[in-house]
Amino acid sequence: MHAGLVAWGLAIAACAPDTGYYEGFAPLEIEASDIDEETAHPVVGNFVQQEYYLDFRAPAPDEFAELRPEGSTPMEWIPWIRRDDIDVSVQFRLTNLADGPIRAFVLLDGATEFYDWNPVAFYGLAGGEDADEVPFPSLLGFTPKMLEAGEVYEGEYREDDLREAMLDLDVLTRFCGGPFAVLYNRSEVDPVGMEEVPEDAVIAGMGMIRMTLGATGPARLEYAIRVRDRGGRIFDAHTDNLRYEFMPEPYLPPAVAGMAGMTDPNGCAPTEEAP
């Protein structure tokens, strides 16, 4: 990880005990041998991914029972990891390792404790031809960056970006929000796709972050994650006995699930067309 990012993280850890700082496991890298137009994603190109599960304490058994009463549906569940309890940001550094210009994507997706949204990887599951199957957008970063040979780009997905991403993630996977309507509109400007969300709904926070590097040539992505805890959920090795281990279900949009012979777990209807 870039030394500047490490120093930034150590400073946070020293002065903010309610803040978790996570360096990426290892840089994501696409080498020249990885470039293959025949297997590339139609938008992102060749790609590599890395998942990062954030560290939360586990609820007590009686607390968990209250969150998911017997016979309740996913829409009725109450998340343990809640959007309003955490603030998340991601700093990243993207480097063009090629001798010429490339187009690259730094995508951010992930999972709540309930569902996992990974649109880059599930492209092709419906079995359609390119003309029939639509690439769905990621939560963040679905706009390419053009880098010249050797160029380095440093960026950040801010707390407000992740706050919107967490809302989008929960709405499109748990409350029947159409992916294009939800992801192409900022909720405070145009809440299209949010119609099925109850006014008293508790929105789930992100328990796992997935970073994807996509590029048309050799490239490297380094990143670091910062989490500020406002709800007492971050695992503390000195006071907590158990970490919260959850297994989010991979989520497919209803249209894709139908084409793949699967059913949507929430009974959502495939009513949306790509723009």
CSV table of C-alpha atoms in Angstrom, one decimal:
chain,number,residue,atom,x,y,z
A,1,MET,CA,0.0,0.0,0.0
A,2,HIS,CA,1.1,3.5,-0.8
A,3,ALA,CA,3.1,4.9,2.2
A,4,GLY,CA,1.0,8.0,2.3
A,5,LEU,CA,-2.1,6.0,2.8
A,6,VAL,CA,-0.6,3.9,5.5
A,7,ALA,CA,0.5,7.0,7.4
A,8,TRP,CA,-3.0,8.5,7.1
A,9,GLY,CA,-4.5,5.3,8.6
A,10,LEU,CA,-2.1,5.2,11.5
A,11,ALA,CA,-2.9,8.7,12.4
A,12,ILE,CA,-6.6,7.9,12.5
A,13,ALA,CA,-6.1,4.8,14.6
A,14,ALA,CA,-4.1,6.8,17.1
A,15,CYS,CA,-6.7,9.5,17.7
A,16,ALA,CA,-10.0,7.9,17.0
A,17,PRO,CA,-10.8,4.6,18.8
A,18,ASP,CA,-14.2,4.4,17.1
A,19,THR,CA,-12.6,4.4,13.7
A,20,GLY,CA,-11.5,1.2,11.8
A,21,TYR,CA,-8.9,1.5,9.1
A,22,TYR,CA,-8.3,-1.3,6.7
A,23,GLU,CA,-5.6,-1.5,4.1
A,24,GLY,CA,-6.4,-3.6,1.0
A,25,PHE,CA,-5.1,-7.1,1.3
A,26,ALA,CA,-2.8,-6.6,-1.7
A,27,PRO,CA,-2.8,-4.4,-4.8
A,28,LEU,CA,-5.1,-5.6,-7.6
A,29,GLU,CA,-3.2,-5.9,-10.8
A,30,ILE,CA,-3.9,-6.7,-14.4
A,31,GLU,CA,-0.9,-8.0,-16.3
A,32,ALA,CA,-0.4,-8.0,-20.1
A,33,SER,CA,-1.1,-11.8,-20.1
A,34,ASP,CA,-4.5,-11.2,-18.6
A,35,ILE,CA,-5.7,-9.1,-21.6
A,36,ASP,CA,-8.1,-11.2,-23.7
A,37,GLU,CA,-10.8,-9.5,-25.7
A,38,GLU,CA,-12.8,-12.7,-26.1
A,39,THR,CA,-13.3,-13.1,-22.4
A,40,ALA,CA,-13.5,-9.5,-21.4
A,41,HIS,CA,-16.6,-7.9,-19.9
A,42,PRO,CA,-18.3,-5.8,-22.7
A,43,VAL,CA,-18.0,-2.6,-20.7
A,44,VAL,CA,-15.3,-3.0,-18.0
A,45,GLY,CA,-12.9,-5.1,-20.1
A,46,ASN,CA,-10.7,-7.7,-18.4
A,47,PHE,CA,-11.0,-7.4,-14.6
A,48,VAL,CA,-9.8,-8.6,-11.2
A,49,GLN,CA,-11.7,-8.4,-7.9
A,50,GLN,CA,-11.1,-8.4,-4.2
A,51,GLU,CA,-13.6,-8.7,-1.3
A,52,TYR,CA,-13.1,-7.1,2.1
A,53,TYR,CA,-15.3,-8.1,5.0
A,54,LEU,CA,-15.5,-5.3,7.6
A,55,ASP,CA,-15.1,-6.3,11.2
A,56,PHE,CA,-18.2,-6.1,13.4
A,57,ARG,CA,-19.2,-7.6,16.7
A,58,ALA,CA,-21.9,-10.3,16.7
A,59,PRO,CA,-25.3,-9.6,18.2
A,60,ALA,CA,-26.4,-11.7,21.2
A,61,PRO,CA,-28.8,-14.5,20.4
A,62,ASP,CA,-31.8,-12.7,21.8
A,63,GLU,CA,-30.8,-9.6,19.8
A,64,PHE,CA,-30.6,-11.6,16.6
A,65,ALA,CA,-34.0,-13.2,17.2
A,66,GLU,CA,-35.5,-9.7,17.4
A,67,LEU,CA,-33.9,-8.7,14.1
A,68,ARG,CA,-35.4,-11.7,12.1
A,69,PRO,CA,-38.6,-12.9,13.7
A,70,GLU,CA,-39.8,-16.3,12.7
A,71,GLY,CA,-41.9,-16.2,9.5
A,72,SER,CA,-40.7,-12.7,8.5
A,73,THR,CA,-39.6,-11.8,5.0
A,74,PRO,CA,-36.3,-10.1,3.9
A,75,MET,CA,-38.2,-6.8,3.6
A,76,GLU,CA,-39.3,-7.1,7.2
A,77,TRP,CA,-35.8,-8.0,8.6
A,78,ILE,CA,-33.9,-5.4,10.6
A,79,PRO,CA,-30.2,-5.3,9.9
A,80,TRP,CA,-27.6,-5.6,12.6
A,81,ILE,CA,-25.2,-3.5,10.4
A,82,ARG,CA,-27.0,-0.3,9.8
A,83,ARG,CA,-26.3,2.5,7.4
A,84,ASP,CA,-27.0,5.2,10.0
A,85,ASP,CA,-24.5,3.6,12.4
A,86,ILE,CA,-21.4,3.7,10.2
A,87,ASP,CA,-19.6,6.1,7.9
A,88,VAL,CA,-17.3,4.5,5.2
A,89,SER,CA,-14.9,6.0,2.7
A,90,VAL,CA,-12.3,4.4,0.4
A,91,GLN,CA,-9.1,6.0,-0.9
A,92,PHE,CA,-7.5,4.5,-3.9
A,93,ARG,CA,-4.5,4.9,-6.3
A,94,LEU,CA,-4.8,3.7,-9.9
A,95,THR,CA,-1.6,3.2,-12.0
A,96,ASN,CA,-1.3,2.6,-15.7
A,97,LEU,CA,1.4,0.0,-16.1
A,98,ALA,CA,1.2,0.0,-19.9
A,99,ASP,CA,3.4,1.7,-22.5
A,100,GLY,CA,0.4,3.5,-23.9
A,101,PRO,CA,-2.9,4.9,-22.9
A,102,ILE,CA,-5.6,2.7,-21.3
A,103,ARG,CA,-9.2,2.9,-20.2
A,104,ALA,CA,-9.7,1.7,-16.6
A,105,PHE,CA,-12.5,1.3,-14.1
A,106,VAL,CA,-12.3,1.4,-10.3
A,107,LEU,CA,-15.6,-0.2,-9.3
A,108,LEU,CA,-17.1,-0.5,-5.8
A,109,ASP,CA,-19.8,-3.0,-5.0
A,110,GLY,CA,-20.4,-5.3,-2.1
A,111,ALA,CA,-22.9,-6.8,0.3
A,112,THR,CA,-25.1,-6.2,3.2
A,113,GLU,CA,-25.6,-8.9,5.7
A,114,PHE,CA,-28.5,-10.1,3.5
A,115,TYR,CA,-27.5,-9.8,-0.2
A,116,ASP,CA,-24.4,-9.5,-2.4
A,117,TRP,CA,-24.4,-7.2,-5.5
A,118,ASN,CA,-21.7,-8.2,-8.0
A,119,PRO,CA,-23.0,-7.1,-11.4
A,120,VAL,CA,-19.6,-7.5,-13.2
A,121,ALA,CA,-19.3,-11.2,-12.3
A,122,PHE,CA,-22.9,-12.2,-12.9
A,123,TYR,CA,-22.9,-10.8,-16.5
A,124,GLY,CA,-23.4,-13.9,-18.8
A,125,LEU,CA,-25.4,-16.0,-16.2
A,126,ALA,CA,-28.6,-15.4,-18.2
A,127,GLY,CA,-27.1,-17.2,-21.1
A,128,GLY,CA,-28.0,-14.5,-23.6
A,129,GLU,CA,-26.0,-13.1,-26.5
A,130,ASP,CA,-24.3,-9.7,-26.0
A,131,ALA,CA,-27.2,-8.0,-27.7
A,132,ASP,CA,-29.8,-9.6,-25.4
A,133,GLU,CA,-28.0,-9.4,-22.0
A,134,VAL,CA,-27.5,-6.0,-20.5
A,135,PRO,CA,-24.5,-5.1,-18.3
A,136,PHE,CA,-25.8,-3.7,-15.0
A,137,PRO,CA,-24.0,-0.9,-13.3
A,138,SER,CA,-21.9,-1.0,-10.2
A,139,LEU,CA,-22.7,0.9,-7.0
A,140,LEU,CA,-19.8,3.3,-7.7
A,141,GLY,CA,-17.3,3.9,-10.4
A,142,PHE,CA,-19.2,2.9,-13.6
A,143,THR,CA,-17.5,5.8,-15.4
A,144,PRO,CA,-14.1,5.0,-17.0
A,145,LYS,CA,-10.9,6.8,-16.4
A,146,MET,CA,-8.5,7.4,-19.3
A,147,LEU,CA,-4.8,7.2,-18.3
A,148,GLU,CA,-1.7,7.9,-20.3
A,149,ALA,CA,1.3,5.7,-20.2
A,150,GLY,CA,2.6,5.5,-16.6
A,151,GLU,CA,0.0,7.9,-15.3
A,152,VAL,CA,-1.1,7.6,-11.7
A,153,TYR,CA,-4.6,8.7,-10.6
A,154,GLU,CA,-5.5,9.1,-6.9
A,155,GLY,CA,-9.2,9.3,-5.9
A,156,GLU,CA,-11.6,8.7,-3.1
A,157,TYR,CA,-15.1,7.5,-2.7
A,158,ARG,CA,-16.3,9.8,0.1
A,159,GLU,CA,-18.6,9.1,3.0
A,160,ASP,CA,-21.6,10.7,1.2
A,161,ASP,CA,-20.8,8.5,-1.8
A,162,LEU,CA,-20.8,5.3,0.3
A,163,ARG,CA,-23.9,6.5,2.2
A,164,GLU,CA,-25.8,6.7,-1.1
A,165,ALA,CA,-24.3,3.4,-2.3
A,166,MET,CA,-25.5,1.6,0.9
A,167,LEU,CA,-29.0,2.9,0.4
A,168,ASP,CA,-28.9,1.8,-3.3
A,169,LEU,CA,-27.6,-1.6,-2.4
A,170,ASP,CA,-30.3,-2.3,0.2
A,171,VAL,CA,-33.1,-0.9,-2.0
A,172,LEU,CA,-32.3,-2.8,-5.2
A,173,THR,CA,-31.7,-6.1,-3.4
A,174,ARG,CA,-34.3,-6.1,-0.6
A,175,PHE,CA,-37.0,-3.6,-1.7
A,176,CYS,CA,-37.5,-4.4,-5.4
A,177,GLY,CA,-35.8,-1.2,-6.6
A,178,GLY,CA,-35.0,-1.4,-10.4
A,179,PRO,CA,-31.1,-1.3,-10.7
A,180,PHE,CA,-31.1,1.3,-13.5
A,181,ALA,CA,-33.6,3.6,-11.8
A,182,VAL,CA,-31.9,3.3,-8.4
A,183,LEU,CA,-28.3,3.5,-9.5
A,184,TYR,CA,-28.6,6.2,-12.1
A,185,ASN,CA,-30.4,8.7,-9.8
A,186,ARG,CA,-29.3,10.3,-6.6
A,187,SER,CA,-32.0,9.6,-4.0
A,188,GLU,CA,-32.2,13.1,-2.6
A,189,VAL,CA,-32.7,14.5,-6.1
A,190,ASP,CA,-35.0,11.9,-7.6
A,191,PRO,CA,-36.1,9.0,-5.4
A,192,VAL,CA,-37.2,6.9,-8.4
A,193,GLY,CA,-37.1,3.1,-7.6
A,194,MET,CA,-37.6,3.7,-3.8
A,195,GLU,CA,-41.4,3.3,-4.0
A,196,GLU,CA,-41.4,0.0,-2.1
A,197,VAL,CA,-39.3,1.2,0.8
A,198,PRO,CA,-41.4,1.7,4.0
A,199,GLU,CA,-41.0,5.0,5.7
A,200,ASP,CA,-39.8,3.3,8.9
A,201,ALA,CA,-37.4,0.9,7.1
A,202,VAL,CA,-34.0,0.5,8.7
A,203,ILE,CA,-31.5,0.6,5.9
A,204,ALA,CA,-28.7,-2.0,6.0
A,205,GLY,CA,-25.1,-0.9,6.0
A,206,MET,CA,-22.3,-2.5,4.0
A,207,GLY,CA,-20.7,-5.5,5.6
A,208,MET,CA,-18.4,-6.4,2.7
A,209,ILE,CA,-16.8,-4.1,0.1
A,210,ARG,CA,-15.7,-5.5,-3.2
A,211,MET,CA,-13.2,-3.5,-5.3
A,212,THR,CA,-13.0,-4.3,-9.0
A,213,LEU,CA,-10.2,-3.1,-11.3
A,214,GLY,CA,-11.1,-3.3,-15.0
A,215,ALA,CA,-8.8,-2.1,-17.8
A,216,THR,CA,-7.8,-2.4,-21.4
A,217,GLY,CA,-4.2,-2.8,-20.5
A,218,PRO,CA,-1.8,-3.6,-17.6
A,219,ALA,CA,-2.8,-1.6,-14.5
A,220,ARG,CA,-2.6,-1.7,-10.7
A,221,LEU,CA,-5.1,-0.6,-8.0
A,222,GLU,CA,-4.2,0.1,-4.3
A,223,TYR,CA,-6.8,1.1,-1.8
A,224,ALA,CA,-7.6,1.6,1.8
A,225,ILE,CA,-11.0,1.6,3.7
A,226,ARG,CA,-11.9,3.9,6.6
A,227,VAL,CA,-14.9,3.1,8.8
A,228,ARG,CA,-16.3,5.4,11.5
A,229,ASP,CA,-18.5,3.7,14.0
A,230,ARG,CA,-21.4,5.6,15.4
A,231,GLY,CA,-23.5,2.6,16.6
A,232,GLY,CA,-21.0,0.6,18.7
A,233,ARG,CA,-20.8,-2.2,16.1
A,234,ILE,CA,-17.1,-2.4,15.2
A,235,PHE,CA,-15.5,-5.5,16.8
A,236,ASP,CA,-13.2,-4.7,19.8
A,237,ALA,CA,-10.9,-7.5,20.7
A,238,HIS,CA,-10.7,-6.2,24.3
A,239,THR,CA,-14.4,-6.3,25.0
A,240,ASP,CA,-16.1,-8.5,22.4
A,241,ASN,CA,-16.1,-12.3,22.3
A,242,LEU,CA,-17.5,-13.0,18.8
A,243,ARG,CA,-17.3,-11.4,15.4
A,244,TYR,CA,-20.4,-11.2,13.2
A,245,GLU,CA,-20.1,-13.8,10.6
A,246,PHE,CA,-22.7,-13.6,7.9
A,247,MET,CA,-23.2,-15.2,4.5
A,248,PRO,CA,-25.0,-12.8,2.1
A,249,GLU,CA,-27.0,-14.4,-0.7
A,250,PRO,CA,-25.8,-13.5,-4.2
A,251,TYR,CA,-28.5,-11.2,-5.7
A,252,LEU,CA,-29.6,-11.3,-9.4
A,253,PRO,CA,-32.0,-8.8,-10.8
A,254,PRO,CA,-35.4,-10.4,-11.5
A,255,ALA,CA,-35.0,-10.2,-15.3
A,256,VAL,CA,-31.6,-12.0,-15.1
A,257,ALA,CA,-32.9,-14.5,-12.5
A,258,GLY,CA,-35.8,-15.4,-14.8
A,259,MET,CA,-33.6,-15.9,-17.8
A,260,ALA,CA,-31.3,-18.1,-15.7
A,261,GLY,CA,-34.2,-20.2,-14.5
A,262,MET,CA,-34.0,-18.8,-10.9
A,263,THR,CA,-36.6,-16.9,-8.8
A,264,ASP,CA,-36.2,-13.6,-7.1
A,265,PRO,CA,-36.1,-14.2,-3.3
A,266,ASN,CA,-38.3,-11.1,-2.7
A,267,GLY,CA,-40.8,-11.9,-5.4
A,268,CYS,CA,-39.9,-8.8,-7.3
A,269,ALA,CA,-41.2,-8.5,-10.9
A,270,PRO,CA,-38.9,-7.8,-13.8
A,271,THR,CA,-40.6,-4.5,-14.8
A,272,GLU,CA,-37.6,-2.4,-15.8
A,273,GLU,CA,-35.9,-2.0,-19.1
A,274,ALA,CA,-32.3,-0.8,-19.6
A,275,PRO,CA,-32.0,2.9,-20.5
